[in-house]
mmCIF file with all atom_site columns, C-alpha atoms in Angstrom:
data_model
loop_
_atom_site.group_PDB
_atom_site.id
_atom_site.type_symbol
_atom_site.label_atom_id
_atom_site.label_alt_id
_atom_site.label_comp_id
_atom_site.label_asym_id
_atom_site.label_entity_id
_atom_site.label_seq_id
_atom_site.pdbx_PDB_ins_code
_atom_site.Cartn_x
_atom_site.Cartn_y
_atom_site.Cartn_z
_atom_site.occupancy
_atom_site.B_iso_or_equiv
_atom_site.pdbx_formal_charge
_atom_site.auth_seq_id
_atom_site.auth_comp_id
_atom_site.auth_asym_id
_atom_site.auth_atom_id
_atom_site.pdbx_PDB_model_num
ATOM 1   C CA . MET A 1 1   ? 1.941   15.914  -10.413 1.00 58.00 ? 1368 MET A CA 1
ATOM 2   C CA . ARG A 1 2   ? -1.485  14.336  -10.398 1.00 68.00 ? 1369 ARG A CA 1
ATOM 3   C CA . SER A 1 3   ? -4.556  14.835  -8.292  1.00 82.00 ? 1370 SER A CA 1
ATOM 4   C CA . ALA A 1 4   ? -4.233  13.507  -4.749  1.00 85.00 ? 1371 ALA A CA 1
ATOM 5   C CA . SER A 1 5   ? -7.541  11.640  -4.776  1.00 88.00 ? 1372 SER A CA 1
ATOM 6   C CA . THR A 1 6   ? -6.701  9.879   -8.036  1.00 91.00 ? 1373 THR A CA 1
ATOM 7   C CA . SER A 1 7   ? -3.277  8.932   -6.694  1.00 92.00 ? 1374 SER A CA 1
ATOM 8   C CA . VAL A 1 8   ? -4.692  7.568   -3.429  1.00 93.00 ? 1375 VAL A CA 1
ATOM 9   C CA . LEU A 1 9   ? -7.343  5.560   -5.273  1.00 94.00 ? 1376 LEU A CA 1
ATOM 10  C CA . THR A 1 10  ? -4.705  4.167   -7.632  1.00 95.00 ? 1377 THR A CA 1
ATOM 11  C CA . GLY A 1 11  ? -2.551  3.156   -4.660  1.00 95.00 ? 1378 GLY A CA 1
ATOM 12  C CA . LEU A 1 12  ? -5.600  1.570   -3.025  1.00 95.00 ? 1379 LEU A CA 1
ATOM 13  C CA . LEU A 1 13  ? -6.310  -0.356  -6.222  1.00 96.00 ? 1380 LEU A CA 1
ATOM 14  C CA . TYR A 1 14  ? -2.709  -1.639  -6.332  1.00 97.00 ? 1381 TYR A CA 1
ATOM 15  C CA . THR A 1 15  ? -2.933  -2.623  -2.665  1.00 96.00 ? 1382 THR A CA 1
ATOM 16  C CA . THR A 1 16  ? -6.212  -4.478  -3.110  1.00 96.00 ? 1383 THR A CA 1
ATOM 17  C CA . CYS A 1 17  ? -5.011  -6.316  -6.216  1.00 97.00 ? 1384 CYS A CA 1
ATOM 18  C CA . LEU A 1 18  ? -1.790  -7.379  -4.506  1.00 97.00 ? 1385 LEU A CA 1
ATOM 19  C CA . VAL A 1 19  ? -3.713  -8.625  -1.468  1.00 96.00 ? 1386 VAL A CA 1
ATOM 20  C CA . LEU A 1 20  ? -5.992  -10.680 -3.707  1.00 96.00 ? 1387 LEU A CA 1
ATOM 21  C CA . ILE A 1 21  ? -3.022  -12.142 -5.591  1.00 97.00 ? 1388 ILE A CA 1
ATOM 22  C CA . GLY A 1 22  ? -1.227  -12.852 -2.314  1.00 96.00 ? 1389 GLY A CA 1
ATOM 23  C CA . ALA A 1 23  ? -4.322  -14.545 -0.882  1.00 94.00 ? 1390 ALA A CA 1
ATOM 24  C CA . LEU A 1 24  ? -4.524  -16.738 -3.970  1.00 96.00 ? 1391 LEU A CA 1
ATOM 25  C CA . LEU A 1 25  ? -0.848  -17.693 -3.642  1.00 94.00 ? 1392 LEU A CA 1
ATOM 26  C CA . ALA A 1 26  ? -1.275  -18.423 0.076   1.00 93.00 ? 1393 ALA A CA 1
ATOM 27  C CA . THR A 1 27  ? -4.264  -20.622 -0.725  1.00 92.00 ? 1394 THR A CA 1
ATOM 28  C CA . LEU A 1 28  ? -2.268  -22.538 -3.322  1.00 93.00 ? 1395 LEU A CA 1
ATOM 29  C CA . LEU A 1 29  ? 0.621   -22.968 -0.871  1.00 91.00 ? 1396 LEU A CA 1
ATOM 30  C CA . LEU A 1 30  ? -1.713  -24.292 1.816   1.00 90.00 ? 1397 LEU A CA 1
ATOM 31  C CA . SER A 1 31  ? -3.432  -26.638 -0.615  1.00 91.00 ? 1398 SER A CA 1
ATOM 32  C CA . PHE A 1 32  ? -0.454  -28.168 -2.372  1.00 92.00 ? 1399 PHE A CA 1
ATOM 33  C CA . THR A 1 33  ? 2.286   -28.163 0.266   1.00 89.00 ? 1400 THR A CA 1
ATOM 34  C CA . SER A 1 34  ? 2.665   -29.472 3.788   1.00 90.00 ? 1401 SER A CA 1
ATOM 35  C CA . ILE A 1 35  ? 2.352   -25.984 5.314   1.00 88.00 ? 1402 ILE A CA 1
ATOM 36  C CA . ARG A 1 36  ? -0.183  -25.926 8.145   1.00 89.00 ? 1403 ARG A CA 1
ATOM 37  C CA . GLU A 1 37  ? -3.036  -23.481 8.567   1.00 88.00 ? 1404 GLU A CA 1
ATOM 38  C CA . GLY A 1 38  ? -1.504  -22.249 11.813  1.00 88.00 ? 1405 GLY A CA 1
ATOM 39  C CA . THR A 1 39  ? 0.989   -20.217 9.775   1.00 86.00 ? 1406 THR A CA 1
ATOM 40  C CA . LEU A 1 40  ? -1.782  -18.386 7.913   1.00 88.00 ? 1407 LEU A CA 1
ATOM 41  C CA . PRO A 1 41  ? -1.686  -15.265 10.134  1.00 89.00 ? 1408 PRO A CA 1
ATOM 42  C CA . TYR A 1 42  ? 1.980   -14.782 9.252   1.00 91.00 ? 1409 TYR A CA 1
ATOM 43  C CA . PHE A 1 43  ? 1.129   -15.011 5.545   1.00 90.00 ? 1410 PHE A CA 1
ATOM 44  C CA . THR A 1 44  ? -1.594  -12.399 5.919   1.00 92.00 ? 1411 THR A CA 1
ATOM 45  C CA . TYR A 1 45  ? 0.691   -9.989  7.796   1.00 93.00 ? 1412 TYR A CA 1
ATOM 46  C CA . VAL A 1 46  ? 3.402   -10.275 5.164   1.00 95.00 ? 1413 VAL A CA 1
ATOM 47  C CA . ILE A 1 47  ? 0.963   -10.021 2.259   1.00 96.00 ? 1414 ILE A CA 1
ATOM 48  C CA . ASN A 1 48  ? -0.737  -6.937  3.723   1.00 96.00 ? 1415 ASN A CA 1
ATOM 49  C CA . ALA A 1 49  ? 2.597   -5.277  4.545   1.00 96.00 ? 1416 ALA A CA 1
ATOM 50  C CA . ILE A 1 50  ? 3.981   -5.799  1.042   1.00 97.00 ? 1417 ILE A CA 1
ATOM 51  C CA . ALA A 1 51  ? 0.722   -4.655  -0.567  1.00 97.00 ? 1418 ALA A CA 1
ATOM 52  C CA . LEU A 1 52  ? 0.558   -1.519  1.613   1.00 97.00 ? 1419 LEU A CA 1
ATOM 53  C CA . LEU A 1 53  ? 4.202   -0.700  0.919   1.00 97.00 ? 1420 LEU A CA 1
ATOM 54  C CA . VAL A 1 54  ? 3.639   -0.980  -2.839  1.00 97.00 ? 1421 VAL A CA 1
ATOM 55  C CA . GLY A 1 55  ? 0.348   0.939   -2.657  1.00 97.00 ? 1422 GLY A CA 1
ATOM 56  C CA . GLY A 1 56  ? 2.006   3.749   -0.701  1.00 96.00 ? 1423 GLY A CA 1
ATOM 57  C CA . TYR A 1 57  ? 4.913   3.739   -3.141  1.00 97.00 ? 1424 TYR A CA 1
ATOM 58  C CA . VAL A 1 58  ? 2.588   4.094   -6.127  1.00 95.00 ? 1425 VAL A CA 1
ATOM 59  C CA . THR A 1 59  ? 0.665   6.876   -4.401  1.00 95.00 ? 1426 THR A CA 1
ATOM 60  C CA . GLY A 1 60  ? 3.806   8.793   -3.475  1.00 94.00 ? 1427 GLY A CA 1
ATOM 61  C CA . ARG A 1 61  ? 5.283   8.405   -6.931  1.00 93.00 ? 1428 ARG A CA 1
ATOM 62  C CA . ARG A 1 62  ? 2.112   9.646   -8.595  1.00 92.00 ? 1429 ARG A CA 1
ATOM 63  C CA . CYS A 1 63  ? 1.629   12.596  -6.211  1.00 89.00 ? 1430 CYS A CA 1
ATOM 64  C CA . GLY A 1 64  ? 5.208   13.794  -6.380  1.00 83.00 ? 1431 GLY A CA 1
ATOM 65  C CA . GLY A 1 65  ? 5.144   15.382  -2.913  1.00 85.00 ? 1432 GLY A CA 1
ATOM 66  C CA . LYS A 1 66  ? 4.035   14.821  0.685   1.00 88.00 ? 1433 LYS A CA 1
ATOM 67  C CA . GLY A 1 67  ? 4.643   11.092  0.338   1.00 89.00 ? 1434 GLY A CA 1
ATOM 68  C CA . TRP A 1 68  ? 4.163   10.235  4.009   1.00 93.00 ? 1435 TRP A CA 1
ATOM 69  C CA . TYR A 1 69  ? 0.835   12.050  4.032   1.00 95.00 ? 1436 TYR A CA 1
ATOM 70  C CA . TYR A 1 70  ? -0.657  10.583  0.871   1.00 95.00 ? 1437 TYR A CA 1
ATOM 71  C CA . GLY A 1 71  ? 0.875   7.158   1.466   1.00 95.00 ? 1438 GLY A CA 1
ATOM 72  C CA . GLY A 1 72  ? -0.538  7.181   4.994   1.00 95.00 ? 1439 GLY A CA 1
ATOM 73  C CA . LEU A 1 73  ? -3.890  8.252   3.588   1.00 96.00 ? 1440 LEU A CA 1
ATOM 74  C CA . THR A 1 74  ? -3.759  5.216   1.322   1.00 96.00 ? 1441 THR A CA 1
ATOM 75  C CA . GLY A 1 75  ? -3.091  3.005   4.361   1.00 96.00 ? 1442 GLY A CA 1
ATOM 76  C CA . LEU A 1 76  ? -5.928  4.660   6.273   1.00 96.00 ? 1443 LEU A CA 1
ATOM 77  C CA . THR A 1 77  ? -8.329  4.158   3.359   1.00 95.00 ? 1444 THR A CA 1
ATOM 78  C CA . TYR A 1 78  ? -7.297  0.507   3.078   1.00 96.00 ? 1445 TYR A CA 1
ATOM 79  C CA . PHE A 1 79  ? -7.831  0.082   6.832   1.00 95.00 ? 1446 PHE A CA 1
ATOM 80  C CA . LEU A 1 80  ? -11.351 1.542   6.582   1.00 94.00 ? 1447 LEU A CA 1
ATOM 81  C CA . PHE A 1 81  ? -12.088 -0.738  3.622   1.00 93.00 ? 1448 PHE A CA 1
ATOM 82  C CA . ILE A 1 82  ? -10.971 -3.841  5.544   1.00 92.00 ? 1449 ILE A CA 1
ATOM 83  C CA . LEU A 1 83  ? -12.790 -2.666  8.686   1.00 91.00 ? 1450 LEU A CA 1
ATOM 84  C CA . LEU A 1 84  ? -16.003 -2.217  6.703   1.00 91.00 ? 1451 LEU A CA 1
ATOM 85  C CA . ILE A 1 85  ? -15.723 -5.687  5.165   1.00 90.00 ? 1452 ILE A CA 1
ATOM 86  C CA . GLY A 1 86  ? -14.962 -7.241  8.545   1.00 87.00 ? 1453 GLY A CA 1
ATOM 87  C CA . PHE A 1 87  ? -17.784 -5.451  10.304  1.00 86.00 ? 1454 PHE A CA 1
ATOM 88  C CA . LEU A 1 88  ? -20.492 -5.909  7.675   1.00 87.00 ? 1455 LEU A CA 1
ATOM 89  C CA . GLY A 1 89  ? -19.463 -9.295  6.329   1.00 84.00 ? 1456 GLY A CA 1
ATOM 90  C CA . PHE A 1 90  ? -18.181 -11.115 9.378   1.00 84.00 ? 1457 PHE A CA 1
ATOM 91  C CA . ASP A 1 91  ? -19.543 -9.089  12.315  1.00 82.00 ? 1458 ASP A CA 1
ATOM 92  C CA . ALA A 1 92  ? -15.989 -8.591  13.607  1.00 80.00 ? 1459 ALA A CA 1
ATOM 93  C CA . PRO A 1 93  ? -15.811 -6.435  16.753  1.00 82.00 ? 1460 PRO A CA 1
ATOM 94  C CA . MET A 1 94  ? -13.345 -3.601  17.374  1.00 83.00 ? 1461 MET A CA 1
ATOM 95  C CA . GLN A 1 95  ? -10.387 -4.819  19.435  1.00 88.00 ? 1462 GLN A CA 1
ATOM 96  C CA . TRP A 1 96  ? -6.883  -3.613  20.304  1.00 88.00 ? 1463 TRP A CA 1
ATOM 97  C CA . GLY A 1 97  ? -5.533  -5.577  17.355  1.00 87.00 ? 1464 GLY A CA 1
ATOM 98  C CA . THR A 1 98  ? -7.720  -3.447  15.100  1.00 87.00 ? 1465 THR A CA 1
ATOM 99  C CA . PHE A 1 99  ? -5.999  -0.287  16.269  1.00 90.00 ? 1466 PHE A CA 1
ATOM 100 C CA . LEU A 1 100 ? -2.588  -1.909  15.885  1.00 93.00 ? 1467 LEU A CA 1
ATOM 101 C CA . PHE A 1 101 ? -3.532  -2.734  12.299  1.00 92.00 ? 1468 PHE A CA 1
ATOM 102 C CA . LEU A 1 102 ? -4.548  0.910   11.791  1.00 92.00 ? 1469 LEU A CA 1
ATOM 103 C CA . PHE A 1 103 ? -1.173  2.215   12.981  1.00 95.00 ? 1470 PHE A CA 1
ATOM 104 C CA . GLY A 1 104 ? 0.698   -0.474  11.059  1.00 95.00 ? 1471 GLY A CA 1
ATOM 105 C CA . ALA A 1 105 ? -1.212  0.191   7.833   1.00 96.00 ? 1472 ALA A CA 1
ATOM 106 C CA . PHE A 1 106 ? -0.643  3.930   8.139   1.00 96.00 ? 1473 PHE A CA 1
ATOM 107 C CA . GLY A 1 107 ? 3.062   3.496   8.930   1.00 96.00 ? 1474 GLY A CA 1
ATOM 108 C CA . VAL A 1 108 ? 3.899   0.984   6.214   1.00 97.00 ? 1475 VAL A CA 1
ATOM 109 C CA . ALA A 1 109 ? 1.973   2.864   3.513   1.00 97.00 ? 1476 ALA A CA 1
ATOM 110 C CA . ALA A 1 110 ? 3.535   6.160   4.652   1.00 97.00 ? 1477 ALA A CA 1
ATOM 111 C CA . LEU A 1 111 ? 6.990   4.587   4.322   1.00 97.00 ? 1478 LEU A CA 1
ATOM 112 C CA . GLY A 1 112 ? 6.043   3.440   0.816   1.00 96.00 ? 1479 GLY A CA 1
ATOM 113 C CA . GLY A 1 113 ? 4.870   6.960   0.009   1.00 95.00 ? 1480 GLY A CA 1
ATOM 114 C CA . ILE A 1 114 ? 8.184   8.420   1.184   1.00 95.00 ? 1481 ILE A CA 1
ATOM 115 C CA . LEU A 1 115 ? 10.099  5.948   -0.990  1.00 95.00 ? 1482 LEU A CA 1
ATOM 116 C CA . GLY A 1 116 ? 7.806   6.696   -3.943  1.00 94.00 ? 1483 GLY A CA 1
ATOM 117 C CA . VAL A 1 117 ? 8.305   10.462  -3.720  1.00 93.00 ? 1484 VAL A CA 1
ATOM 118 C CA . ASN A 1 118 ? 12.055  10.060  -3.379  1.00 91.00 ? 1485 ASN A CA 1
ATOM 119 C CA . SER A 1 119 ? 12.243  7.750   -6.393  1.00 88.00 ? 1486 SER A CA 1
ATOM 120 C CA . ALA A 1 120 ? 10.165  10.169  -8.466  1.00 73.00 ? 1487 ALA A CA 1
ATOM 121 C CA . ASN A 1 121 ? 12.385  13.112  -7.444  1.00 71.00 ? 1488 ASN A CA 1
ATOM 122 C CA . SER A 1 122 ? 15.635  11.221  -8.024  1.00 72.00 ? 1489 SER A CA 1
ATOM 123 C CA . ASN A 1 123 ? 14.610  10.395  -11.586 1.00 65.00 ? 1490 ASN A CA 1
ATOM 124 C CA . ASN A 1 124 ? 13.999  14.070  -12.320 1.00 63.00 ? 1491 ASN A CA 1
ATOM 125 C CA . LYS A 1 125 ? 17.401  15.172  -10.954 1.00 61.00 ? 1492 LYS A CA 1
ATOM 126 C CA . HIS A 1 126 ? 19.471  12.907  -13.170 1.00 55.00 ? 1493 HIS A CA 1
ATOM 127 C CA . LYS A 1 127 ? 17.967  13.876  -16.481 1.00 57.00 ? 1494 LYS A CA 1
ATOM 128 C CA . PRO A 1 128 ? 20.513  15.627  -18.675 1.00 54.00 ? 1495 PRO A CA 1
ATOM 129 C CA . LYS A 1 129 ? 19.771  19.247  -19.444 1.00 58.00 ? 1496 LYS A CA 1
ATOM 130 C CA . VAL A 1 130 ? 19.429  20.087  -23.088 1.00 61.00 ? 1497 VAL A CA 1
ATOM 131 C CA . ILE A 1 131 ? 21.419  23.145  -24.070 1.00 64.00 ? 1498 ILE A CA 1
ATOM 132 C CA . LYS A 1 132 ? 20.070  24.943  -27.088 1.00 69.00 ? 1499 LYS A CA 1
ATOM 133 C CA . PRO A 1 133 ? 22.601  26.726  -29.275 1.00 71.00 ? 1500 PRO A CA 1
ATOM 134 C CA . ARG A 1 134 ? 22.258  30.475  -29.741 1.00 71.00 ? 1501 ARG A CA 1
ATOM 135 C CA . ARG A 1 135 ? 21.580  31.857  -33.171 1.00 66.00 ? 1502 ARG A CA 1
#
């Protein structure tokens, strides 16, 4: 079981890297195929959801407990990071969609955290016990 802050930051790093890779793939798809830019919001929703699920999973697996809490904290941290970039870089105002993104980010990352904790616990249950002979 590792420190919670280290686990959340690791999950946030995974999430950010996956979003960057997904954005690069979406850019390549838009450039070299006949896909229109009108479908770009759907790409961003799917990319963010997958990245948050994986980030929550990594956080939950590393923490070993309270997966919904630490996974959700990863989603909340990612939301604040995106909100800060949008506000400072693009002067984006707060809207209802912003709050929907907050709840979605928390929920998807919390689900990933739950799956991560359960996968970490299931691996520990199935390890064979070593019986030492008496002397």
